[in-house]
mmCIF file of C-alpha atoms in Angstrom:
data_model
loop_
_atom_site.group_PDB
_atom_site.id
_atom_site.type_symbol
_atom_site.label_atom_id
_atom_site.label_comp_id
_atom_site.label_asym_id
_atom_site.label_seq_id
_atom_site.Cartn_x
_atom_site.Cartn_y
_atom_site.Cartn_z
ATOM 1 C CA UNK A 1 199.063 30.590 4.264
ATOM 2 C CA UNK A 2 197.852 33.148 1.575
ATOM 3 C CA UNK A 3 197.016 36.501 2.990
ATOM 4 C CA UNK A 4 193.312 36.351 1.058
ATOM 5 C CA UNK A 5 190.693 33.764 0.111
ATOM 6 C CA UNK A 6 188.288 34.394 -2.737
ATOM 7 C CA UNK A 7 184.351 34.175 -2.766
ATOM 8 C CA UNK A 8 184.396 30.838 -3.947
ATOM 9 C CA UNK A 9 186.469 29.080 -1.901
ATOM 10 C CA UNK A 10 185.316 30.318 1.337
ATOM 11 C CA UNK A 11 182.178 29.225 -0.093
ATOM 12 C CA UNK A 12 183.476 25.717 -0.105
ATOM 13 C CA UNK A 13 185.407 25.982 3.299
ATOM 14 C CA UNK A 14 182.150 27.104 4.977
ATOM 15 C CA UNK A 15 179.859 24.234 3.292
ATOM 16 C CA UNK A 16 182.609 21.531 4.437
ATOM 17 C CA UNK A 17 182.184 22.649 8.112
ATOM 18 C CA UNK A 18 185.595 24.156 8.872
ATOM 19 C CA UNK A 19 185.933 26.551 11.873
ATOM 20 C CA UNK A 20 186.192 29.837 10.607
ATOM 21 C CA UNK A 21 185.350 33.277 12.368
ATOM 22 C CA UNK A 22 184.098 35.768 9.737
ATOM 23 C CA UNK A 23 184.735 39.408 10.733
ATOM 24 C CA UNK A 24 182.892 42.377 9.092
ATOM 25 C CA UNK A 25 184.408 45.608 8.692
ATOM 26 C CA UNK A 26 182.366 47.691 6.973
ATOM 27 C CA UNK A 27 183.551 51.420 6.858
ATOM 28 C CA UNK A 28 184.406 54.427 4.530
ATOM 29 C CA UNK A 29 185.916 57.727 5.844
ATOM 30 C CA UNK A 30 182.139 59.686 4.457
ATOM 31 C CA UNK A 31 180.253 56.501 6.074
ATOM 32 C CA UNK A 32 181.929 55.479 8.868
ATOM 33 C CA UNK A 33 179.140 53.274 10.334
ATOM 34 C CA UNK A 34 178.971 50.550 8.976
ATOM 35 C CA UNK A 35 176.601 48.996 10.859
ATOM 36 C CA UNK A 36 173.340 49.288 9.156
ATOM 37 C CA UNK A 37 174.525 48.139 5.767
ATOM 38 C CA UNK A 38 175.917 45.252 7.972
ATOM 39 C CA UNK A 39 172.122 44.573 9.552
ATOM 40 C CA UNK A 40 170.605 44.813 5.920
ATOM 41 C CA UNK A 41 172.921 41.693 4.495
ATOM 42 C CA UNK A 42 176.089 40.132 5.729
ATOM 43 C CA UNK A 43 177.712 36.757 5.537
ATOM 44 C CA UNK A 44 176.387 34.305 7.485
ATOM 45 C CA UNK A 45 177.527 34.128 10.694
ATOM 46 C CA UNK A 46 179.995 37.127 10.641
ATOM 47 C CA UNK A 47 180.260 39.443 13.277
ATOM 48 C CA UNK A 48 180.151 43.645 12.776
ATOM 49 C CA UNK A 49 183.497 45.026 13.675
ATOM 50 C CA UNK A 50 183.482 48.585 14.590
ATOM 51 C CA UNK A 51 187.047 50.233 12.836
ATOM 52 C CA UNK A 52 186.849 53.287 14.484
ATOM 53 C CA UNK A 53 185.695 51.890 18.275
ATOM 54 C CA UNK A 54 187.429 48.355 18.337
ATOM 55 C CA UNK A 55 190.192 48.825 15.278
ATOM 56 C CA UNK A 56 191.322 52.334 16.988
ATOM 57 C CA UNK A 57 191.765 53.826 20.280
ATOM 58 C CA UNK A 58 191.040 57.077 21.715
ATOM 59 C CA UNK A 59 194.074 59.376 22.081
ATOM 60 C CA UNK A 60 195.389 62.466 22.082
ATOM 61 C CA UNK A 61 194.813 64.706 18.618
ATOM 62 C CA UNK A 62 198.608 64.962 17.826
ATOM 63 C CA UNK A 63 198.865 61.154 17.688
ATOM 64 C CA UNK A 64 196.884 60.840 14.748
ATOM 65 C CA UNK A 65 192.876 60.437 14.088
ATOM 66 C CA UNK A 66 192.795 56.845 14.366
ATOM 67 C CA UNK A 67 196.011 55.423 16.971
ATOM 68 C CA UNK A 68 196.204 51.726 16.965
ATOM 69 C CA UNK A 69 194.999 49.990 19.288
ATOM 70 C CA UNK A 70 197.020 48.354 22.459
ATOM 71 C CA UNK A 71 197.550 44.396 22.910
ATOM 72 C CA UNK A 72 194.680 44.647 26.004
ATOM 73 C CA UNK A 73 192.134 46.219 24.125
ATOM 74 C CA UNK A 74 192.315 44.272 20.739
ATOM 75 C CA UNK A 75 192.266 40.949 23.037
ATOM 76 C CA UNK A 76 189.458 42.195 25.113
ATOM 77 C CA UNK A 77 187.439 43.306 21.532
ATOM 78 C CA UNK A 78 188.688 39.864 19.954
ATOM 79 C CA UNK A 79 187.097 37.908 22.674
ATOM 80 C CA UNK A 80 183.756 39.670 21.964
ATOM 81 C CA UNK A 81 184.383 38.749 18.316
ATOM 82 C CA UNK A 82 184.151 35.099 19.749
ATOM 83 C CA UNK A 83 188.042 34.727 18.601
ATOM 84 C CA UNK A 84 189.572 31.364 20.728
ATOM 85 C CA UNK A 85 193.549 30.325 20.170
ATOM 86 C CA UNK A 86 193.942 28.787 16.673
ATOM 87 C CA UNK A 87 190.882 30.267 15.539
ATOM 88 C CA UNK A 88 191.206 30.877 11.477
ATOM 89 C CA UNK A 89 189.476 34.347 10.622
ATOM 90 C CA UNK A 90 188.684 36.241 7.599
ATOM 91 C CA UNK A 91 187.603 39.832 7.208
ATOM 92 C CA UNK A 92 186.202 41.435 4.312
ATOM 93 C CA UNK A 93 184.087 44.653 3.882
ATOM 94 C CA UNK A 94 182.725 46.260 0.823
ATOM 95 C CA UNK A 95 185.091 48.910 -0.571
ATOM 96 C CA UNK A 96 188.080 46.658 -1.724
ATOM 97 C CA UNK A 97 189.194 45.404 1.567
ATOM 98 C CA UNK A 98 190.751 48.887 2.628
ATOM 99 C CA UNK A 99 188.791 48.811 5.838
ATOM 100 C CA UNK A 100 189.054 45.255 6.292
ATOM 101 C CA UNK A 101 193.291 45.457 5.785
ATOM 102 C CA UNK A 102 193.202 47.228 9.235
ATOM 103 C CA UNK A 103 191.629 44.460 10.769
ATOM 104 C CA UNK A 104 194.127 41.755 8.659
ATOM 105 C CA UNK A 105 197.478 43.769 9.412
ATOM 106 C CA UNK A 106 196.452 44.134 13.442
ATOM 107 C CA UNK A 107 195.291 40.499 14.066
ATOM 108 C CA UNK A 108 198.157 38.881 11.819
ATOM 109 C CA UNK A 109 200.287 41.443 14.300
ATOM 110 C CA UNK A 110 199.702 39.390 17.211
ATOM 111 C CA UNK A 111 199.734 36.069 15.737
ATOM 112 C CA UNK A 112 196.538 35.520 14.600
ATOM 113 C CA UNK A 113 196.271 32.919 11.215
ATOM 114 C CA UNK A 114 193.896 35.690 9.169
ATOM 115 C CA UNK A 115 193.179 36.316 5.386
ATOM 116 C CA UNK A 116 190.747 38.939 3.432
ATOM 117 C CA UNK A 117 188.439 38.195 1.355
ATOM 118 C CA UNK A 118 189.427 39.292 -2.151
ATOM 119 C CA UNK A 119 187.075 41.473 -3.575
ATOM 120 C CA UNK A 120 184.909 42.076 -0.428
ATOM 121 C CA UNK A 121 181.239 41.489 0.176
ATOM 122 C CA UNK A 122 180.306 42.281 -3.293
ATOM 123 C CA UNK A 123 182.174 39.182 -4.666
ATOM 124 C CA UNK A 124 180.472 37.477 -2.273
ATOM 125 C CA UNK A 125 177.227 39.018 -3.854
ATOM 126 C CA UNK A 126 178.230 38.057 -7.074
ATOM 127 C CA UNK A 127 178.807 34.582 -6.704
ATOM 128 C CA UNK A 128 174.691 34.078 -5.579
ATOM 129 C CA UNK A 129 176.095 32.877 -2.264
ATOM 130 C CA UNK A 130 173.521 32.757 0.465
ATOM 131 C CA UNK A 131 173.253 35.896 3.207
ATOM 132 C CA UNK A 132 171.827 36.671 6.794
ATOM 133 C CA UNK A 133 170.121 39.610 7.519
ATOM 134 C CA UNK A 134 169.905 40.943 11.140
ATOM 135 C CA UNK A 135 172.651 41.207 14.018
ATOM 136 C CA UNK A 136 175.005 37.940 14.886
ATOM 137 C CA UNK A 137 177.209 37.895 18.193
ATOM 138 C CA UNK A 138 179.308 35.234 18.980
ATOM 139 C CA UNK A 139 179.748 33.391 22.284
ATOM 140 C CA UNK A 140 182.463 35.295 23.985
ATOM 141 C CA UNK A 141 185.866 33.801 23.248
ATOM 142 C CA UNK A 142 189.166 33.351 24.900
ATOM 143 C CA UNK A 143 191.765 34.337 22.357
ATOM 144 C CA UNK A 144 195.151 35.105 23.964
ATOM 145 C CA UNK A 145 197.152 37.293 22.320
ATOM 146 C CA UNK A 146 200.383 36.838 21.293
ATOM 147 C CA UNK A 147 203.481 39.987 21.893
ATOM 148 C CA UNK A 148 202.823 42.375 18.930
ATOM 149 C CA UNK A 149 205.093 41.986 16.091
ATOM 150 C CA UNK A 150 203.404 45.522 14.119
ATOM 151 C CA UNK A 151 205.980 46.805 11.915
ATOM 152 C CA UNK A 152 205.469 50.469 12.794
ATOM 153 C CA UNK A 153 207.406 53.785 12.680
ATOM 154 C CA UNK A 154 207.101 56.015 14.742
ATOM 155 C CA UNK A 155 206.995 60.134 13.627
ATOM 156 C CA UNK A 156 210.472 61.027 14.761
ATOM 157 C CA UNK A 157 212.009 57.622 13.247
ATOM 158 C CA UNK A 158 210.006 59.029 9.876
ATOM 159 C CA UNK A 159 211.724 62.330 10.088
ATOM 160 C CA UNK A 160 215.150 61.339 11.011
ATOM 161 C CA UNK A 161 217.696 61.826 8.350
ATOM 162 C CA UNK A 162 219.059 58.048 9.281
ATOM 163 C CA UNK A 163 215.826 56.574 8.127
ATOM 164 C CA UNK A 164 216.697 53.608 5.978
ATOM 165 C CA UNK A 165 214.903 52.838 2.967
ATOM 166 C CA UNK A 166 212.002 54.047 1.130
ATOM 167 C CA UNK A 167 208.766 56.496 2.098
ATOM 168 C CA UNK A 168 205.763 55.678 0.428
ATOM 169 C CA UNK A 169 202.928 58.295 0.842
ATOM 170 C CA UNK A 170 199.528 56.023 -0.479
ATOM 171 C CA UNK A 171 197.150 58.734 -0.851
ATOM 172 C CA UNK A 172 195.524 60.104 -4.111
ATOM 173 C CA UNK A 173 197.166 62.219 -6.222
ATOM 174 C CA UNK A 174 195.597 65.579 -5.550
ATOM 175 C CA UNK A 175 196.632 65.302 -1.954
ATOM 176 C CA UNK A 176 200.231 63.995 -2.093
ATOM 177 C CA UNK A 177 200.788 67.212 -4.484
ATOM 178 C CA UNK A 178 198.802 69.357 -1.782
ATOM 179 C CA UNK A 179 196.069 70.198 -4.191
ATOM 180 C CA UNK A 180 193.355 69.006 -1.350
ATOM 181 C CA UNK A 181 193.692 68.978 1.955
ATOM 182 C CA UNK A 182 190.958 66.602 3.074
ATOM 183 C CA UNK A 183 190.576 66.335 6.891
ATOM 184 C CA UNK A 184 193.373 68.059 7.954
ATOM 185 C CA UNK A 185 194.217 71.788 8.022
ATOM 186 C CA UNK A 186 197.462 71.374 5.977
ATOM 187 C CA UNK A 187 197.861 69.684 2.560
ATOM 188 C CA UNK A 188 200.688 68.104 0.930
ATOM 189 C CA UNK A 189 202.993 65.399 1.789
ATOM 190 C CA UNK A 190 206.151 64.067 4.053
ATOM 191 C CA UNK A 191 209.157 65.514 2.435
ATOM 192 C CA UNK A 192 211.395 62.546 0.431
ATOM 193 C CA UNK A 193 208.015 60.618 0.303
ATOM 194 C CA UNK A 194 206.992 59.241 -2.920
ATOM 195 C CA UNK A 195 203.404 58.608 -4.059
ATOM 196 C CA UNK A 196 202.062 55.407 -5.109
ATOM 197 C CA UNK A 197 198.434 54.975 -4.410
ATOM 198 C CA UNK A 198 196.502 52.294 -2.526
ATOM 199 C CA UNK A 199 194.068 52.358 -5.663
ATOM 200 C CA UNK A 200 197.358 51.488 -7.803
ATOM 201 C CA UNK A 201 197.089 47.239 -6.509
ATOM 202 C CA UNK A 202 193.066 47.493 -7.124
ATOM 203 C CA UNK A 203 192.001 46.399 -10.422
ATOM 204 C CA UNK A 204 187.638 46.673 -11.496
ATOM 205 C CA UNK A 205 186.312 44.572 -9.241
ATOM 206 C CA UNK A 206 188.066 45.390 -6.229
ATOM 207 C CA UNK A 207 190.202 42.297 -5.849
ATOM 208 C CA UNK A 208 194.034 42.493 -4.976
ATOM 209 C CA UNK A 209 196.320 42.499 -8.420
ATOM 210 C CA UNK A 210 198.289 39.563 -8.821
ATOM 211 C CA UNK A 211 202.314 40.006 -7.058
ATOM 212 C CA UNK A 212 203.784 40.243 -10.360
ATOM 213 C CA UNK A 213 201.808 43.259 -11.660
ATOM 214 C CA UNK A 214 202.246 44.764 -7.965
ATOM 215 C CA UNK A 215 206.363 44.026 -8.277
ATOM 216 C CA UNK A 216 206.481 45.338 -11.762
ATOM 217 C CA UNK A 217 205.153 49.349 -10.337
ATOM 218 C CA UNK A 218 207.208 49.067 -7.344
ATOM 219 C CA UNK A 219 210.260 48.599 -9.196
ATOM 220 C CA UNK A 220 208.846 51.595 -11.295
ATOM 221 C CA UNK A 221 209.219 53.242 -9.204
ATOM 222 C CA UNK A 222 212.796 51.833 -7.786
ATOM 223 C CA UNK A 223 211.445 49.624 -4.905
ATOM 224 C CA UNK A 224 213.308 45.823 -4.732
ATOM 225 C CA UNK A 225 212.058 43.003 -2.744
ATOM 226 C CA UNK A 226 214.303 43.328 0.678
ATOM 227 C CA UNK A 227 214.917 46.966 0.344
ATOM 228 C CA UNK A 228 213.234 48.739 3.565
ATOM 229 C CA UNK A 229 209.885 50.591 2.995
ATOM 230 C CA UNK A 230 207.523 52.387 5.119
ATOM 231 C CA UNK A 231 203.990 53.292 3.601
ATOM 232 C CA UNK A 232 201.621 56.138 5.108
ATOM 233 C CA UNK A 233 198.604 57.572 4.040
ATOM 234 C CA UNK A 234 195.761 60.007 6.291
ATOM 235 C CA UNK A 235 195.631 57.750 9.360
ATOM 236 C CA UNK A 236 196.772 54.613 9.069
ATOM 237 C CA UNK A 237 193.477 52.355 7.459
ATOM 238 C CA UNK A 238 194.671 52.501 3.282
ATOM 239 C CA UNK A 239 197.729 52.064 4.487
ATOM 240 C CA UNK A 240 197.464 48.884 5.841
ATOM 241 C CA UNK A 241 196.489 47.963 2.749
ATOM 242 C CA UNK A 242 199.000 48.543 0.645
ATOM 243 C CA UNK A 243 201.127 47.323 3.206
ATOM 244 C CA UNK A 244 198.665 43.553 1.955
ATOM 245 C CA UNK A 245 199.764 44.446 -1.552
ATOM 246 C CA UNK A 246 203.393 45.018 -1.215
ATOM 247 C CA UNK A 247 203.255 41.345 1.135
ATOM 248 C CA UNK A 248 201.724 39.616 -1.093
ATOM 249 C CA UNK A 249 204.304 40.883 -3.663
ATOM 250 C CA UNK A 250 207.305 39.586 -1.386
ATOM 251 C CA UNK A 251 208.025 43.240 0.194
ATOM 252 C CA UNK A 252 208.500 43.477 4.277
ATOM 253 C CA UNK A 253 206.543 46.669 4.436
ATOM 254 C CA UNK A 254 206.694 49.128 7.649
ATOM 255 C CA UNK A 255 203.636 51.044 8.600
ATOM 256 C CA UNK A 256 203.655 54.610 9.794
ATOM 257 C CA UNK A 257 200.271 54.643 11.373
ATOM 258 C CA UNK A 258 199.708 58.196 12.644
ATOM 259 C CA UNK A 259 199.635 58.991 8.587
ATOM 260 C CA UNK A 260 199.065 62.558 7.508
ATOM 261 C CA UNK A 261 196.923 63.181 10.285
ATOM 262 C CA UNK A 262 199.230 63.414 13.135
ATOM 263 C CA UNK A 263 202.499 64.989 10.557
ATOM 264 C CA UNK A 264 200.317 67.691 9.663
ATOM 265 C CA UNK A 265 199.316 68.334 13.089
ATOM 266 C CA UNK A 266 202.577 68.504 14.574
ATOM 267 C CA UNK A 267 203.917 72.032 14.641
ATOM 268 C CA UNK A 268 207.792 72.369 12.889
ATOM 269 C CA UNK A 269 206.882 69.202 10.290
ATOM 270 C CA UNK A 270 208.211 70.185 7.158
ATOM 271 C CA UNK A 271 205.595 69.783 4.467
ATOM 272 C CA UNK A 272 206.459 69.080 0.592
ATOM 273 C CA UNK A 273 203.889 70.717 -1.843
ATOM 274 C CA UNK A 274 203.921 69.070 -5.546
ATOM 275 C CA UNK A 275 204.350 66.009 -7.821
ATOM 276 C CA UNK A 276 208.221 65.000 -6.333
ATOM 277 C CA UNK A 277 208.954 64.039 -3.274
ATOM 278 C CA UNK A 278 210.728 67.806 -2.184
ATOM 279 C CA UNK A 279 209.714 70.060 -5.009
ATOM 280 C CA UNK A 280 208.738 72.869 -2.731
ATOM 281 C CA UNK A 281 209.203 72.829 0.966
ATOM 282 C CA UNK A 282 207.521 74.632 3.385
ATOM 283 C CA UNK A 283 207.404 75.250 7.330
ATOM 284 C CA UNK A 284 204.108 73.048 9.045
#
């Protein structure tokens, strides 16, 4: 199954009557409730998912801003969703599915058959397709969640000298080269980290570039199909989606979800200040 569905043809899938559970997970790191643009127009029948409540846990402030969260609590919050075994679900939001990759990396996690819809809510706006206004719940489901099977890294596999592959840091620019430090008190990157940005697999419209344009800057940037990776960027929510792009590409991405937030927290991290992956090292 394709990890996205475009405007059109979950126009058609919903007019034919097939069972699908649209999720809606509207959020941006300077707007992080998403609910009333969700009230003012949303998909028909698609339920508001809150990232930071339902997509996260609470935890401690060394384990990043946004941990994942456990098996219990996503199948508890999935229920509410209305989610049942077998259930086919797509997610979408409106700022090029960065939100919504959170949502499509955890459920596919635990075995759930998910895709996001390329180019968000505003393809959907473009296409003239019909919209609700107002809230939507769902009958409670009983989804059973299947053992996780998250690709994650942890911080000490990230900083041991044994790790295998490639470190991807997906953040802009100006904060990979510690120019801004955004959130966090410290700015720069992981050391041996290089920086390809989530933006990078984005083209105009927000929609997901095709795999061959997304192979052709990996291997740019010396990244082969089957090679290990792990991406990272502040807390773990672009990340996910780059971790869609490099799938859809034919990558097996690995996700460090505590991100920048919980390195740059953690006293004795090394921190790597410019455009290389170690030009200038520093003590955290």
């Amino acid at each position: 199954m394709s990890h996205l569905v475009t405007a059109e043809e979950l126009a058609t899938e919903l007019a034919s009557g097939a069972p699908l559970r649209l999720l809606d997970v509207r959020w941006r790191l300077n707007e992080p409730e998403g609910r009333p643009a969700y009230l003012s127009s949303h998909i028909p029948g698609a339920v508001y998912v809150d990232l930071e409540r339902e997509l996260s846990r609470l935890g401690h402030p060394e384990e990043g801003r946004y941990p994942l969260p456990d098996t219990a609590q996503l199948e508890q919050t999935a229920r509410r969703w209305g989610l049942n075994d077998g259930d086919r679900v797509v997610v979408y939001d409106d700022n090029d599915g960065v939100a919504a990759a959170r949502a499509w990396w955890l459920l596919r996690g635990h075995g759930v058959l998910v895709r996001l819809l390329d180019g968000g809510f505003p393809a959907w706006l473009y296409s003239g397709n019909r919209l609700a206004r107002g809230d939507h719940s769902s009958a409670p489901g009983g989804v059973s969640l299947g053992a996780s099977h998250l690709h994650t890294v942890s911080i000490d596999e990230v900083a041991s000298a044994d790790r295998p592959g490639s470190l991807v840091d997906v953040r802009a620019p100006q904060q990979y080269r510690g120019q801004v430090s955004g959130l966090e008190a410290d700015a720069g990157h992981i050391p041996g980290a290089i920086n390809i940005p989530t933006v990078t697999h984005i083209d105009s419209r927000g929609r997901l570039l095709p795999p061959d344009r997304i192979r052709e800057t990996l291997r740019s940037h010396g990244l082969e199909p089957g090679v290990p990776v792990t991406v990272y960027c502040n807390n773990g929510i672009a990340s996910a989606h780059s971790a869609l792009a490099f799938e859809s590409a034919g990558y097996r991405p690995q996700l460090y979800p505590g991100g920048w937030s919980q390195w740059s927290r953690s006293p004795g991290r090394p921190i790597a200040i410019g455009r290389t992956p170690a030009d200038v090292i520093v003590a955290a």
